[in-house]
């Protein structure tokens, strides 16, 4: 029998993460303050060491390697919360970076990364300009995480060159165009040693579902409160049905993530299929829900004074981190149909 | 049903093409920068192309819709500048004054609009009155020969750049919703007006619209257009101009954008390493878009043919709905073609900017939900839901 409901024990860590985020990093932190322009880069950095001290970056890492010693289930549940609260994407750098360092035998690095005192940025390689990448949230980072189908690694940011700050559509990000070192990353773990790339896609997918649920809740709340024609706009079927679709898509995506995380935990033979399906559906859901949420807000949704646009831009970023939708589609059709 | 291109039309097209090729700025200039938009309007004026569909007696060229369409097509072909912040003046306020304004109002405002000397904005929506425009509460109380205005308008495009505003206010508190409204000309430099630019999601420095606050703003009663408490009817006339030919330049422009995107997709395909299956998806979407934009053009021709002797009907809601949703699909393909590059906001002509800027297409000028309501009720005769504007 397949049991697709996390146990209270498994949910405990995510609940701790959620209550911390709700108290310390509410979504409204990303609103422009007063007359300040909505350039709000890097507001989360101040909380990083605190998150590290609470063990948030090592939930799924074995205890003897410095982690909390829980599993992939707990870690995935936590990432759903990171998504819901729009936590800076470098959380992927910290969590996966610690895993890479640990597997590569760099205990010296693991401790700092887990503590949140050695920040890890993200690299998005540009296939149309070989040898270059975007460095995301990496201005103060000593290391940057990169992964592809073959494995995952950490690049020493001192070895990046031609660093040029660029403007990103996601104004919460530090964003730069960089040239990668000619040599392979000094720290690299191949996927057969530990399938970190797949775990990365899974954690991204969980964050994307968190985003989808965030936009669902934002829309539902707004539709109950905003009145036109003397009634809450949620009473109009156009709006009500859009909210219902958002909820349904998010529910389907979350169920698939749980199925994928189970496949990952048990290393079933269809794990690649399940994780690929999970990220594909989660990305699609996050983007569509973010679009619907903007529409539900009317003109307010087009401003940068509410969070609707952050959800959209973060969804697009997470599409591009790890395996993007286009590659996921290819991969999914290459896989054999899952066993009954 | 015939294609009949007269010599006059052929000559007109050639004349427009020659003039545009000689005068369109060689480097792209950002729209919604006041100086850029007004300078282009002045260039049009000096060349005899300002207000080409306005009647001759009001400073225009008096051309029929067919030639207006030819003009727009030629503008799109050479990427001529858009109206930008001149849009409300040219497409809304000017035409409204022509049909409903007084002699004095026309004599003062129309030449200034045509010469690019005055920028207008549209003050209709309020924080509490969006889709339900008739519920607006900004009020004007008569005091001698003035109206004293208090309240707030929001989402006012170019409100922070404008000199004048077409302002809808409630001037009779006791009349039913639509009956107590007036359409007035508001001087944006009046004492008591405060404007707050609102940042948008299309870029941290992209303030397309503003909120306007009115604190005992005095407006002469001579600035009322079309009669006191008759504003709802005047506003319907204003919207008629927008719904008629107002969106054609944007539609034609997007056809050019689509063709650019097809080139970009083909070029990137050579080095992307994506599978045929995946390329097939992009191709499928681009081909469908080509057909859809062809249909938009056909719908436009059809509505111009139909309206040659009258004002546009509610089928303009269909064009608006179809166009805005097609546009959003177009900009979305661009995002998928770009990959991680889409995260960079490079310049205001970039694909990413275009994607973000397409979101309001289904919100502004009546949301797509409201357009569907109008199509369902006014065209299909389905039972009415809550009363749309
Ligand atoms: C870029 C931009 C420029 C604009 N420029 C101007 C301008 O220059 N001047 C001006 O006056 N206004 C302007 N507007 C405002 C525009 O007219 C309003 O945004 C629009 O009328 C919707 O109102 P709202 O934003 O208050 O949304 P709401 O009316 O609050 O709508 C919220 C949601 O509810 C839905 N909804 C509401 N009523 C119904 C219903 N009866 N049935 C089904 N669904 C419904 C809407 O579709 C939407 O999804 C602009 C808006 C934008 C985005």
CSV table of N, CA and C in Angstrom, one decimal, chain A residues 33 281 322:
chain,number,residue,atom,x,y,z
A,33,UNK,N,9.6,50.0,1.1
A,33,UNK,CA,9.3,50.8,2.3
A,33,UNK,C,9.3,52.3,2.0
A,281,UNK,N,5.4,19.7,-13.5
A,281,UNK,CA,4.0,20.1,-13.2
A,281,UNK,C,4.1,21.3,-12.2
A,322,UNK,N,18.5,24.4,-12.3
A,322,UNK,CA,18.4,23.0,-12.5
A,322,UNK,C,17.9,22.7,-13.9
